[in-house]
């Protein structure tokens, strides 16, 4: 998952890229009292999340000049779909 995180970060075209560790804890619900159970599983897994973004038309040159995106990213977008 870390390799995927690094690949997405290097490719660009995303924002708010995050890799999070989650906890899994059950809640005990009884009449007149609710609380987390005493024991819990240390890890419930990992979440890799991001938002994909597209720049406004006409701003590609500005983004390339600023170094915020790489030219490899734009070549990937312009490549014909081979499926």
Coordinates of N, CA and C in Angstrom, one line a residue:
X1 N 0.8 -1.2 0.0 CA 0.0 0.0 0.0 C 0.9 1.3 0.0
X2 N 2.0 1.2 0.7 CA 2.9 2.3 0.7 C 3.5 2.6 -0.8
X3 N 3.7 1.5 -1.5 CA 4.2 1.6 -2.9 C 3.2 2.3 -3.7
X4 N 1.9 1.9 -3.6 CA 0.8 2.5 -4.3 C 0.7 4.0 -3.9
X5 N 0.8 4.3 -2.7 CA 0.7 5.7 -2.2 C 1.8 6.5 -2.9
X6 N 3.1 6.0 -2.9 CA 4.2 6.7 -3.6 C 4.0 6.9 -5.1
X7 N 3.4 5.8 -5.7 CA 3.2 5.9 -7.2 C 2.2 6.9 -7.5
X8 N 1.1 7.0 -6.7 CA 0.0 8.0 -7.0 C 0.6 9.4 -6.7
X9 N 1.3 9.5 -5.7 CA 1.9 10.9 -5.3 C 2.8 11.3 -6.4
X10 N 3.6 10.4 -7.0 CA 4.6 10.8 -8.0 C 3.9 11.1 -9.3
X11 N 2.8 10.4 -9.6 CA 2.1 10.6 -10.9 C 1.4 11.9 -10.9
X12 N 0.8 12.3 -9.7 CA 0.1 13.6 -9.6 C -1.3 13.4 -10.0
X13 N -2.0 14.6 -10.1 CA -3.4 14.6 -10.5 C -4.4 14.3 -9.4
X14 N -3.9 14.3 -8.1 CA -4.7 14.1 -6.9 C -4.4 15.1 -5.9
X15 N -5.3 15.3 -5.0 CA -5.1 16.1 -3.8 C -5.6 15.4 -2.6
X16 N -5.2 15.9 -1.4 CA -5.6 15.2 -0.1 C -5.3 13.7 -0.1
X17 N -4.1 13.3 -0.6 CA -3.7 11.9 -0.6 C -3.3 11.6 0.8
X18 N -4.0 10.5 1.4 CA -3.8 10.2 2.8 C -3.7 8.6 2.9
X19 N -2.9 8.2 3.7 CA -2.8 6.7 4.1 C -3.0 6.7 5.6
X20 N -4.1 6.1 6.1 CA -4.5 6.1 7.5 C -4.6 4.7 8.0
X21 N -4.2 4.5 9.3 CA -4.4 3.3 10.1 C -5.7 3.5 10.9
X22 N -6.6 2.5 10.8 CA -7.8 2.6 11.6 C -7.9 1.7 12.7
X23 N -8.7 2.0 13.7 CA -9.0 1.1 14.9 C -10.3 0.5 14.6
X24 N -10.5 -0.7 15.2 CA -11.8 -1.4 15.2 C -12.2 -1.7 16.6
X25 N -13.2 -1.0 17.1 CA -13.6 -1.1 18.5 C -15.1 -1.2 18.5
X26 N -15.6 -2.3 19.1 CA -17.0 -2.5 19.2 C -17.6 -1.7 20.4
X27 N -18.8 -1.4 20.3 CA -19.5 -0.6 21.3 C -20.5 -1.5 22.0
X28 N -20.5 -1.5 23.3 CA -21.4 -2.3 24.1 C -22.6 -1.4 24.4
X29 N -23.8 -1.8 24.0 CA -25.0 -1.1 24.2 C -26.0 -1.9 25.2
X30 N -26.2 -1.4 26.4 CA -27.1 -2.0 27.3 C -28.1 -0.9 27.8
X31 N -29.2 -1.3 28.4 CA -30.1 -0.3 28.9 C -29.4 0.7 29.8
X32 N -29.6 2.0 29.5 CA -29.1 3.1 30.4 C -27.6 3.2 30.4
X33 N -26.9 2.5 29.6 CA -25.4 2.7 29.5 C -24.9 2.2 28.2
X34 N -24.0 2.9 27.6 CA -23.3 2.6 26.3 C -21.9 3.0 26.4
X35 N -21.0 2.1 26.1 CA -19.6 2.4 26.2 C -18.8 1.5 25.3
X36 N -17.6 1.8 24.9 CA -16.7 0.9 24.2 C -16.4 -0.3 25.0
X37 N -16.3 -1.5 24.3 CA -15.9 -2.7 25.1 C -14.5 -2.5 25.6
X38 N -14.2 -3.3 26.6 CA -12.9 -3.2 27.3 C -11.8 -3.6 26.3
X39 N -12.0 -4.6 25.6 CA -10.9 -5.1 24.6 C -11.2 -4.6 23.2
X40 N -10.2 -4.5 22.5 CA -10.3 -4.0 21.1 C -9.3 -4.6 20.2
X41 N -9.5 -4.7 18.9 CA -8.6 -5.1 17.9 C -7.6 -3.9 17.7
X42 N -6.3 -4.2 17.7 CA -5.4 -3.1 17.5 C -5.5 -2.4 16.2
X43 N -5.8 -3.1 15.1 CA -5.8 -2.4 13.8 C -7.0 -3.0 13.0
X44 N -7.8 -2.1 12.5 CA -8.9 -2.5 11.6 C -8.5 -2.5 10.2
X45 N -7.3 -2.1 9.8 CA -6.8 -2.1 8.5 C -6.3 -0.7 8.1
X46 N -6.1 -0.5 6.8 CA -5.6 0.8 6.3 C -6.5 1.4 5.3
X47 N -6.6 2.7 5.2 CA -7.4 3.4 4.1 C -6.4 4.3 3.4
X48 N -6.5 4.2 2.0 CA -5.8 5.1 1.1 C -6.8 5.9 0.4
X49 N -6.8 7.2 0.6 CA -7.9 8.0 0.0 C -7.2 9.2 -0.7
X50 N -7.9 9.7 -1.7 CA -7.5 10.9 -2.4 C -8.6 11.4 -3.3
X51 N -8.5 12.7 -3.7 CA -9.5 13.2 -4.6 C -8.7 13.4 -5.9
X52 N -9.3 13.0 -7.0 CA -8.7 13.3 -8.3 C -9.1 14.6 -8.8
X53 N -8.2 15.3 -9.4 CA -8.4 16.7 -9.9 C -8.0 16.9 -11.3
X54 N -8.7 17.8 -12.0 CA -8.3 18.2 -13.3 C -8.1 19.7 -13.3
X55 N -7.1 20.2 -13.9 CA -6.9 21.7 -14.0 C -7.9 22.3 -14.9
X56 N -8.1 23.6 -14.8 CA -9.0 24.3 -15.7 C -8.3 24.3 -17.1
X57 N -9.2 24.2 -18.1 CA -8.6 24.3 -19.5 C -7.8 25.6 -19.7
X58 N -6.7 25.5 -20.4 CA -5.8 26.6 -20.6 C -4.8 26.8 -19.5
X59 N -4.9 26.1 -18.4 CA -3.9 26.4 -17.3 C -2.8 25.3 -17.3
X60 N -2.8 24.4 -18.3 CA -1.8 23.3 -18.3 C -0.4 23.9 -18.4
X61 N -0.2 24.9 -19.2 CA 1.1 25.5 -19.4 C 1.6 26.1 -18.1
X62 N 0.7 26.8 -17.4 CA 1.0 27.5 -16.2 C 1.4 26.4 -15.1
X63 N 0.7 25.3 -15.1 CA 1.0 24.3 -14.1 C 2.4 23.7 -14.4
X64 N 2.7 23.4 -15.6 CA 4.0 22.9 -16.0 C 5.1 23.8 -15.7
X65 N 4.9 25.1 -15.9 CA 5.9 26.1 -15.6 C 6.2 26.2 -14.1
X66 N 5.1 26.1 -13.3 CA 5.3 26.2 -11.9 C 5.9 25.0 -11.2
X67 N 5.9 23.9 -12.0 CA 6.5 22.6 -11.4 C 5.5 21.9 -10.6
X68 N 4.2 22.3 -10.5 CA 3.2 21.6 -9.7 C 2.8 20.2 -10.3
X69 N 3.0 20.1 -11.6 CA 2.7 18.8 -12.3 C 3.8 18.5 -13.2
X70 N 4.0 17.2 -13.5 CA 5.1 16.8 -14.5 C 4.5 16.7 -15.9
X71 N 5.4 16.8 -16.9 CA 4.9 16.6 -18.2 C 4.5 15.1 -18.5
X72 N 5.1 14.2 -17.7 CA 4.7 12.8 -17.9 C 3.3 12.6 -17.6
X73 N 2.7 13.3 -16.6 CA 1.3 13.2 -16.2 C 0.5 13.6 -17.4
X74 N 0.8 14.7 -18.1 CA 0.0 15.2 -19.2 C 0.1 14.2 -20.4
X75 N 1.3 13.6 -20.6 CA 1.4 12.7 -21.7 C 0.5 11.5 -21.5
X76 N 0.4 11.1 -20.2 CA -0.4 9.9 -19.9 C -1.9 10.2 -20.2
X77 N -2.3 11.5 -19.9 CA -3.7 11.9 -20.2 C -4.0 11.9 -21.7
X78 N -3.0 12.3 -22.5 CA -3.2 12.5 -23.9 C -3.0 11.1 -24.7
X79 N -2.5 10.1 -24.0 CA -2.3 8.8 -24.7 C -3.6 8.2 -25.1
X80 N -3.7 7.6 -26.3 CA -5.0 7.0 -26.8 C -5.3 5.8 -25.9
X81 N -6.6 5.6 -25.7 CA -7.1 4.4 -24.9 C -6.8 3.2 -25.7
X82 N -6.1 2.2 -25.2 CA -5.7 1.0 -25.9 C -6.7 -0.2 -25.6
X83 N -7.8 0.1 -24.9 CA -8.7 -1.0 -24.5 C -9.8 -1.2 -25.5

